[in-house]
Amino acid sequence: MPGGRLSQQDRQRIAAGLTEGLSYAEIARRLDRPTSTISREVGRNGGPGGYRPEQAHRATARRARRGTPAPPRAAGAPGGTAGDEIIELAVRTGLPRITARVHVDLLLSEDGRRTAAELTRRLEVSPASVSVAVNYLVEQGYVRRERAPGRRRDVYVVDDEAWYHTIAISSRQTLEAARAAMTTAETFGPDSPVGQRLSRGGTYVERVIADMMESAERWRTLLT
């Protein structure tokens, strides 16, 4: 029943949803439960990368018998409830879950720095998954890559300037799409319905992006 205790079958369905890459909200809808119930259940039992339904069921039963609070999150799970909420927001915008987890782990780290090995260990994912995630984050401006002093390995860094670079890169990509639309409009002819539609849309986006970048430059000093 909604609002009641999770059964072992419920926990198996949660594990299946995590394997499929579903968000907590999507899993919650499957089980007819609040999203907070799923977030709390996964968070206190190993996180998205370490959730095991049988272990979670036994651990919950032990806690109920002892009347003790839930243990803290595993060291590899970033951010607790706040981290989970940020991850879910990122996933809903289309960011792959592992990429979102890598980004949040960097955001919530003390100095905003991690090596690939540290990310792999903390998030309990494969080195290949971390590599794909950080490459995307670097390309989009969320993270920058540095070489560790005196060592041959890279360090991935997120700092305040990342917010500016993310806006700049996203704006440039959107502007390219707008200009492509305007070029296509010329192909169809400025008086054709398609040409007019593409021209108006491209011009609108171009003006909006120009305003956005002007604002990003004007307020950039807030990041320093």
PDB file of C-alpha atoms in Angstrom:
ATOM      1  CA  MET A   1       0.000   0.000   0.000  1.00  0.00           C
ATOM      2  CA  PRO A   2       1.211   3.576  -0.672  1.00  0.00           C
ATOM      3  CA  GLY A   3       2.840   4.995   2.439  1.00  0.00           C
ATOM      4  CA  GLY A   4       3.392   1.594   4.064  1.00  0.00           C
ATOM      5  CA  ARG A   5       6.652  -0.209   4.581  1.00  0.00           C
ATOM      6  CA  LEU A   6       8.539  -1.414   1.537  1.00  0.00           C
ATOM      7  CA  SER A   7       8.355  -5.142   0.927  1.00  0.00           C
ATOM      8  CA  GLN A   8      11.167  -7.258  -0.437  1.00  0.00           C
ATOM      9  CA  GLN A   9       9.362  -7.301  -3.783  1.00  0.00           C
ATOM     10  CA  ASP A  10       9.232  -3.492  -3.712  1.00  0.00           C
ATOM     11  CA  ARG A  11      12.983  -3.399  -3.147  1.00  0.00           C
ATOM     12  CA  GLN A  12      13.581  -5.791  -6.033  1.00  0.00           C
ATOM     13  CA  ARG A  13      11.555  -3.472  -8.258  1.00  0.00           C
ATOM     14  CA  ILE A  14      13.617  -0.505  -7.046  1.00  0.00           C
ATOM     15  CA  ALA A  15      16.819  -2.376  -7.925  1.00  0.00           C
ATOM     16  CA  ALA A  16      15.414  -3.221 -11.365  1.00  0.00           C
ATOM     17  CA  GLY A  17      14.549   0.431 -11.942  1.00  0.00           C
ATOM     18  CA  LEU A  18      18.044   1.566 -10.980  1.00  0.00           C
ATOM     19  CA  THR A  19      19.519  -0.999 -13.369  1.00  0.00           C
ATOM     20  CA  GLU A  20      17.334   0.416 -16.150  1.00  0.00           C
ATOM     21  CA  GLY A  21      18.618   3.895 -15.347  1.00  0.00           C
ATOM     22  CA  LEU A  22      15.244   5.231 -14.216  1.00  0.00           C
ATOM     23  CA  SER A  23      15.026   8.323 -12.043  1.00  0.00           C
ATOM     24  CA  TYR A  24      13.747   8.084  -8.480  1.00  0.00           C
ATOM     25  CA  ALA A  25      10.544   9.786  -9.621  1.00  0.00           C
ATOM     26  CA  GLU A  26       9.982   7.158 -12.319  1.00  0.00           C
ATOM     27  CA  ILE A  27      10.621   4.318  -9.883  1.00  0.00           C
ATOM     28  CA  ALA A  28       8.282   5.950  -7.370  1.00  0.00           C
ATOM     29  CA  ARG A  29       5.490   6.064  -9.971  1.00  0.00           C
ATOM     30  CA  ARG A  30       5.976   2.364 -10.678  1.00  0.00           C
ATOM     31  CA  LEU A  31       5.544   1.560  -7.001  1.00  0.00           C
ATOM     32  CA  ASP A  32       2.907   4.233  -6.332  1.00  0.00           C
ATOM     33  CA  ARG A  33       5.154   5.746  -3.660  1.00  0.00           C
ATOM     34  CA  PRO A  34       6.484   9.237  -2.911  1.00  0.00           C
ATOM     35  CA  THR A  35       9.763  10.057  -4.614  1.00  0.00           C
ATOM     36  CA  SER A  36      11.228  10.884  -1.191  1.00  0.00           C
ATOM     37  CA  THR A  37      10.609   7.294  -0.084  1.00  0.00           C
ATOM     38  CA  ILE A  38      12.685   5.939  -2.965  1.00  0.00           C
ATOM     39  CA  SER A  39      15.434   8.527  -2.495  1.00  0.00           C
ATOM     40  CA  ARG A  40      15.664   7.746   1.233  1.00  0.00           C
ATOM     41  CA  GLU A  41      15.582   3.973   0.679  1.00  0.00           C
ATOM     42  CA  VAL A  42      18.392   4.030  -1.890  1.00  0.00           C
ATOM     43  CA  GLY A  43      20.405   6.673  -0.037  1.00  0.00           C
ATOM     44  CA  ARG A  44      20.530   4.721   3.241  1.00  0.00           C
ATOM     45  CA  ASN A  45      21.317   1.418   1.547  1.00  0.00           C
ATOM     46  CA  GLY A  46      24.409   1.964  -0.560  1.00  0.00           C
ATOM     47  CA  GLY A  47      23.326   4.611  -3.044  1.00  0.00           C
ATOM     48  CA  PRO A  48      22.403   4.104  -6.731  1.00  0.00           C
ATOM     49  CA  GLY A  49      25.602   2.196  -7.482  1.00  0.00           C
ATOM     50  CA  GLY A  50      25.549  -0.071  -4.444  1.00  0.00           C
ATOM     51  CA  TYR A  51      21.875  -0.795  -3.779  1.00  0.00           C
ATOM     52  CA  ARG A  52      21.158  -4.490  -3.159  1.00  0.00           C
ATOM     53  CA  PRO A  53      17.495  -5.365  -2.408  1.00  0.00           C
ATOM     54  CA  GLU A  54      18.169  -8.383  -0.179  1.00  0.00           C
ATOM     55  CA  GLN A  55      20.768  -6.542   1.876  1.00  0.00           C
ATOM     56  CA  ALA A  56      18.513  -3.482   2.124  1.00  0.00           C
ATOM     57  CA  HIS A  57      15.614  -5.630   3.342  1.00  0.00           C
ATOM     58  CA  ARG A  58      17.738  -7.335   6.003  1.00  0.00           C
ATOM     59  CA  ALA A  59      19.292  -4.041   7.125  1.00  0.00           C
ATOM     60  CA  THR A  60      15.856  -2.430   7.480  1.00  0.00           C
ATOM     61  CA  ALA A  61      14.615  -5.376   9.525  1.00  0.00           C
ATOM     62  CA  ARG A  62      17.644  -5.131  11.824  1.00  0.00           C
ATOM     63  CA  ARG A  63      17.138  -1.404  12.311  1.00  0.00           C
ATOM     64  CA  ALA A  64      13.477  -1.955  13.114  1.00  0.00           C
ATOM     65  CA  ARG A  65      14.342  -4.594  15.740  1.00  0.00           C
ATOM     66  CA  ARG A  66      17.034  -2.453  17.329  1.00  0.00           C
ATOM     67  CA  GLY A  67      15.205   0.854  17.026  1.00  0.00           C
ATOM     68  CA  THR A  68      18.417   2.479  15.770  1.00  0.00           C
ATOM     69  CA  PRO A  69      18.658   5.181  13.101  1.00  0.00           C
ATOM     70  CA  ALA A  70      19.834   4.412   9.585  1.00  0.00           C
ATOM     71  CA  PRO A  71      23.614   4.230   9.131  1.00  0.00           C
ATOM     72  CA  PRO A  72      25.349   7.036   7.241  1.00  0.00           C
ATOM     73  CA  ARG A  73      25.724   6.783   3.484  1.00  0.00           C
ATOM     74  CA  ALA A  74      28.607   4.828   2.124  1.00  0.00           C
ATOM     75  CA  ALA A  75      31.775   6.832   1.513  1.00  0.00           C
ATOM     76  CA  GLY A  76      31.361   6.357  -2.234  1.00  0.00           C
ATOM     77  CA  ALA A  77      27.926   7.933  -2.356  1.00  0.00           C
ATOM     78  CA  PRO A  78      28.150  11.707  -2.944  1.00  0.00           C
ATOM     79  CA  GLY A  79      26.219  14.301  -1.132  1.00  0.00           C
ATOM     80  CA  GLY A  80      23.497  12.604   0.884  1.00  0.00           C
ATOM     81  CA  THR A  81      19.935  13.745   0.260  1.00  0.00           C
ATOM     82  CA  ALA A  82      21.001  17.090  -1.206  1.00  0.00           C
ATOM     83  CA  GLY A  83      23.318  15.316  -3.654  1.00  0.00           C
ATOM     84  CA  ASP A  84      20.557  12.914  -4.665  1.00  0.00           C
ATOM     85  CA  GLU A  85      18.196  15.798  -5.386  1.00  0.00           C
ATOM     86  CA  ILE A  86      20.759  17.545  -7.587  1.00  0.00           C
ATOM     87  CA  ILE A  87      21.427  14.287  -9.458  1.00  0.00           C
ATOM     88  CA  GLU A  88      17.719  13.746 -10.079  1.00  0.00           C
ATOM     89  CA  LEU A  89      17.315  17.298 -11.381  1.00  0.00           C
ATOM     90  CA  ALA A  90      20.260  16.785 -13.740  1.00  0.00           C
ATOM     91  CA  VAL A  91      18.888  13.458 -14.979  1.00  0.00           C
ATOM     92  CA  ARG A  92      15.506  15.050 -15.689  1.00  0.00           C
ATOM     93  CA  THR A  93      17.247  17.591 -17.941  1.00  0.00           C
ATOM     94  CA  GLY A  94      18.714  14.715 -19.966  1.00  0.00           C
ATOM     95  CA  LEU A  95      22.130  14.217 -18.353  1.00  0.00           C
ATOM     96  CA  PRO A  96      23.133  10.528 -18.106  1.00  0.00           C
ATOM     97  CA  ARG A  97      22.950   9.342 -14.494  1.00  0.00           C
ATOM     98  CA  ILE A  98      26.636   8.431 -14.140  1.00  0.00           C
ATOM     99  CA  THR A  99      27.645  11.764 -15.653  1.00  0.00           C
ATOM    100  CA  ALA A 100      25.365  13.543 -13.192  1.00  0.00           C
ATOM    101  CA  ARG A 101      26.851  11.577 -10.291  1.00  0.00           C
ATOM    102  CA  VAL A 102      30.403  12.464 -11.357  1.00  0.00           C
ATOM    103  CA  HIS A 103      29.495  16.137 -11.647  1.00  0.00           C
ATOM    104  CA  VAL A 104      27.790  16.224  -8.249  1.00  0.00           C
ATOM    105  CA  ASP A 105      30.660  14.396  -6.571  1.00  0.00           C
ATOM    106  CA  LEU A 106      33.019  17.065  -7.891  1.00  0.00           C
ATOM    107  CA  LEU A 107      30.673  19.914  -6.931  1.00  0.00           C
ATOM    108  CA  LEU A 108      30.363  18.668  -3.365  1.00  0.00           C
ATOM    109  CA  SER A 109      34.031  17.822  -2.838  1.00  0.00           C
ATOM    110  CA  GLU A 110      35.960  20.078  -0.466  1.00  0.00           C
ATOM    111  CA  ASP A 111      38.395  21.445  -3.053  1.00  0.00           C
ATOM    112  CA  GLY A 112      36.438  20.629  -6.236  1.00  0.00           C
ATOM    113  CA  ARG A 113      39.111  18.195  -7.419  1.00  0.00           C
ATOM    114  CA  ARG A 114      39.159  14.449  -8.081  1.00  0.00           C
ATOM    115  CA  THR A 115      41.300  12.046 -10.053  1.00  0.00           C
ATOM    116  CA  ALA A 116      39.665   9.437 -12.265  1.00  0.00           C
ATOM    117  CA  ALA A 117      40.733   6.742  -9.794  1.00  0.00           C
ATOM    118  CA  GLU A 118      39.074   8.609  -6.927  1.00  0.00           C
ATOM    119  CA  LEU A 119      35.836   8.992  -8.890  1.00  0.00           C
ATOM    120  CA  THR A 120      35.868   5.309  -9.833  1.00  0.00           C
ATOM    121  CA  ARG A 121      36.366   4.239  -6.230  1.00  0.00           C
ATOM    122  CA  ARG A 122      33.899   6.662  -4.669  1.00  0.00           C
ATOM    123  CA  LEU A 123      31.071   6.061  -7.136  1.00  0.00           C
ATOM    124  CA  GLU A 124      31.750   2.319  -7.540  1.00  0.00           C
ATOM    125  CA  VAL A 125      31.597   2.462 -11.323  1.00  0.00           C
ATOM    126  CA  SER A 126      33.993   1.354 -14.046  1.00  0.00           C
ATOM    127  CA  PRO A 127      36.943   3.483 -15.193  1.00  0.00           C
ATOM    128  CA  ALA A 128      35.414   3.509 -18.675  1.00  0.00           C
ATOM    129  CA  SER A 129      32.176   5.002 -17.313  1.00  0.00           C
ATOM    130  CA  VAL A 130      34.105   7.721 -15.497  1.00  0.00           C
ATOM    131  CA  SER A 131      36.114   8.456 -18.649  1.00  0.00           C
ATOM    132  CA  VAL A 132      32.967   8.917 -20.748  1.00  0.00           C
ATOM    133  CA  ALA A 133      31.386  11.093 -18.067  1.00  0.00           C
ATOM    134  CA  VAL A 134      34.345  13.427 -17.519  1.00  0.00           C
ATOM    135  CA  ASN A 135      34.969  13.798 -21.257  1.00  0.00           C
ATOM    136  CA  TYR A 136      31.402  15.041 -21.681  1.00  0.00           C
ATOM    137  CA  LEU A 137      31.685  17.354 -18.669  1.00  0.00           C
ATOM    138  CA  VAL A 138      34.937  18.816 -20.006  1.00  0.00           C
ATOM    139  CA  GLU A 139      33.427  19.340 -23.480  1.00  0.00           C
ATOM    140  CA  GLN A 140      30.430  21.161 -22.000  1.00  0.00           C
ATOM    141  CA  GLY A 141      32.516  23.373 -19.723  1.00  0.00           C
ATOM    142  CA  TYR A 142      31.305  21.911 -16.439  1.00  0.00           C
ATOM    143  CA  VAL A 143      34.779  20.620 -15.553  1.00  0.00           C
ATOM    144  CA  ARG A 144      38.343  21.293 -16.628  1.00  0.00           C
ATOM    145  CA  ARG A 145      41.216  18.833 -16.886  1.00  0.00           C
ATOM    146  CA  GLU A 146      44.578  19.476 -15.209  1.00  0.00           C
ATOM    147  CA  ARG A 147      47.752  17.424 -14.997  1.00  0.00           C
ATOM    148  CA  ALA A 148      48.653  16.526 -11.406  1.00  0.00           C
ATOM    149  CA  PRO A 149      51.985  18.199 -10.475  1.00  0.00           C
ATOM    150  CA  GLY A 150      54.871  15.774 -10.888  1.00  0.00           C
ATOM    151  CA  ARG A 151      52.557  12.937 -11.933  1.00  0.00           C
ATOM    152  CA  ARG A 152      51.283  11.534 -15.201  1.00  0.00           C
ATOM    153  CA  ARG A 153      47.616  11.370 -14.250  1.00  0.00           C
ATOM    154  CA  ASP A 154      44.920  13.976 -14.837  1.00  0.00           C
ATOM    155  CA  VAL A 155      42.919  15.756 -12.169  1.00  0.00           C
ATOM    156  CA  TYR A 156      39.374  16.920 -12.887  1.00  0.00           C
ATOM    157  CA  VAL A 157      38.437  20.281 -11.425  1.00  0.00           C
ATOM    158  CA  VAL A 158      35.177  22.186 -11.002  1.00  0.00           C
ATOM    159  CA  ASP A 159      35.393  25.816  -9.907  1.00  0.00           C
ATOM    160  CA  ASP A 160      33.271  28.972  -9.977  1.00  0.00           C
ATOM    161  CA  GLU A 161      34.352  29.836 -13.526  1.00  0.00           C
ATOM    162  CA  ALA A 162      32.712  26.598 -14.700  1.00  0.00           C
ATOM    163  CA  TRP A 163      29.308  28.303 -14.505  1.00  0.00           C
ATOM    164  CA  TYR A 164      30.432  30.944 -17.000  1.00  0.00           C
ATOM    165  CA  HIS A 165      32.086  28.457 -19.355  1.00  0.00           C
ATOM    166  CA  THR A 166      28.993  26.238 -19.344  1.00  0.00           C
ATOM    167  CA  ILE A 167      26.794  29.157 -20.390  1.00  0.00           C
ATOM    168  CA  ALA A 168      29.282  30.250 -23.049  1.00  0.00           C
ATOM    169  CA  ILE A 169      29.577  26.789 -24.617  1.00  0.00           C
ATOM    170  CA  SER A 170      25.828  26.149 -24.522  1.00  0.00           C
ATOM    171  CA  SER A 171      25.153  29.566 -26.042  1.00  0.00           C
ATOM    172  CA  ARG A 172      27.648  28.985 -28.834  1.00  0.00           C
ATOM    173  CA  GLN A 173      26.056  25.635 -29.706  1.00  0.00           C
ATOM    174  CA  THR A 174      22.559  27.125 -29.680  1.00  0.00           C
ATOM    175  CA  LEU A 175      23.726  30.054 -31.794  1.00  0.00           C
ATOM    176  CA  GLU A 176      25.159  27.651 -34.375  1.00  0.00           C
ATOM    177  CA  ALA A 177      21.763  25.955 -34.615  1.00  0.00           C
ATOM    178  CA  ALA A 178      20.013  29.324 -35.011  1.00  0.00           C
ATOM    179  CA  ARG A 179      22.343  30.391 -37.813  1.00  0.00           C
ATOM    180  CA  ALA A 180      21.891  27.034 -39.535  1.00  0.00           C
ATOM    181  CA  ALA A 181      18.147  27.639 -39.472  1.00  0.00           C
ATOM    182  CA  MET A 182      18.616  31.087 -41.017  1.00  0.00           C
ATOM    183  CA  THR A 183      20.854  29.663 -43.743  1.00  0.00           C
ATOM    184  CA  THR A 184      18.241  27.015 -44.519  1.00  0.00           C
ATOM    185  CA  ALA A 185      15.613  29.757 -44.657  1.00  0.00           C
ATOM    186  CA  GLU A 186      17.536  31.410 -47.484  1.00  0.00           C
ATOM    187  CA  THR A 187      17.538  28.104 -49.365  1.00  0.00           C
ATOM    188  CA  PHE A 188      13.742  27.906 -49.229  1.00  0.00           C
ATOM    189  CA  GLY A 189      13.367  31.609 -49.985  1.00  0.00           C
ATOM    190  CA  PRO A 190      12.510  34.453 -47.615  1.00  0.00           C
ATOM    191  CA  ASP A 191       8.907  34.665 -48.886  1.00  0.00           C
ATOM    192  CA  SER A 192       8.121  30.961 -48.490  1.00  0.00           C
ATOM    193  CA  PRO A 193       6.262  29.713 -45.366  1.00  0.00           C
ATOM    194  CA  VAL A 194       9.221  27.532 -44.387  1.00  0.00           C
ATOM    195  CA  GLY A 195      11.722  30.318 -45.038  1.00  0.00           C
ATOM    196  CA  GLN A 196       9.732  32.785 -42.939  1.00  0.00           C
ATOM    197  CA  ARG A 197       9.324  30.311 -40.081  1.00  0.00           C
ATOM    198  CA  LEU A 198      13.014  29.426 -39.948  1.00  0.00           C
ATOM    199  CA  SER A 199      14.119  33.037 -40.370  1.00  0.00           C
ATOM    200  CA  ARG A 200      11.915  34.307 -37.547  1.00  0.00           C
ATOM    201  CA  GLY A 201      12.948  31.489 -35.227  1.00  0.00           C
ATOM    202  CA  GLY A 202      16.635  31.852 -36.006  1.00  0.00           C
ATOM    203  CA  THR A 203      16.564  35.619 -35.528  1.00  0.00           C
ATOM    204  CA  TYR A 204      14.723  35.293 -32.233  1.00  0.00           C
ATOM    205  CA  VAL A 205      17.211  32.757 -30.843  1.00  0.00           C
ATOM    206  CA  GLU A 206      20.170  34.812 -32.080  1.00  0.00           C
ATOM    207  CA  ARG A 207      18.925  37.918 -30.218  1.00  0.00           C
ATOM    208  CA  VAL A 208      18.196  35.952 -27.027  1.00  0.00           C
ATOM    209  CA  ILE A 209      21.668  34.366 -27.034  1.00  0.00           C
ATOM    210  CA  ALA A 210      23.287  37.774 -27.574  1.00  0.00           C
ATOM    211  CA  ASP A 211      21.429  39.131 -24.523  1.00  0.00           C
ATOM    212  CA  MET A 212      22.362  36.062 -22.479  1.00  0.00           C
ATOM    213  CA  MET A 213      26.076  36.360 -23.251  1.00  0.00           C
ATOM    214  CA  GLU A 214      26.027  40.089 -22.526  1.00  0.00           C
ATOM    215  CA  SER A 215      24.496  39.315 -19.130  1.00  0.00           C
ATOM    216  CA  ALA A 216      26.960  36.476 -18.482  1.00  0.00           C
ATOM    217  CA  GLU A 217      29.880  38.832 -19.157  1.00  0.00           C
ATOM    218  CA  ARG A 218      28.385  41.626 -17.079  1.00  0.00           C
ATOM    219  CA  TRP A 219      27.896  39.429 -13.995  1.00  0.00           C
ATOM    220  CA  ARG A 220      31.061  37.333 -14.404  1.00  0.00           C
ATOM    221  CA  THR A 221      32.770  39.319 -11.650  1.00  0.00           C
ATOM    222  CA  LEU A 222      30.445  37.619  -9.142  1.00  0.00           C
ATOM    223  CA  LEU A 223      32.424  34.427  -9.735  1.00  0.00           C
ATOM    224  CA  THR A 224      35.803  35.903  -8.791  1.00  0.00           C
TER     225      THR A 224
END
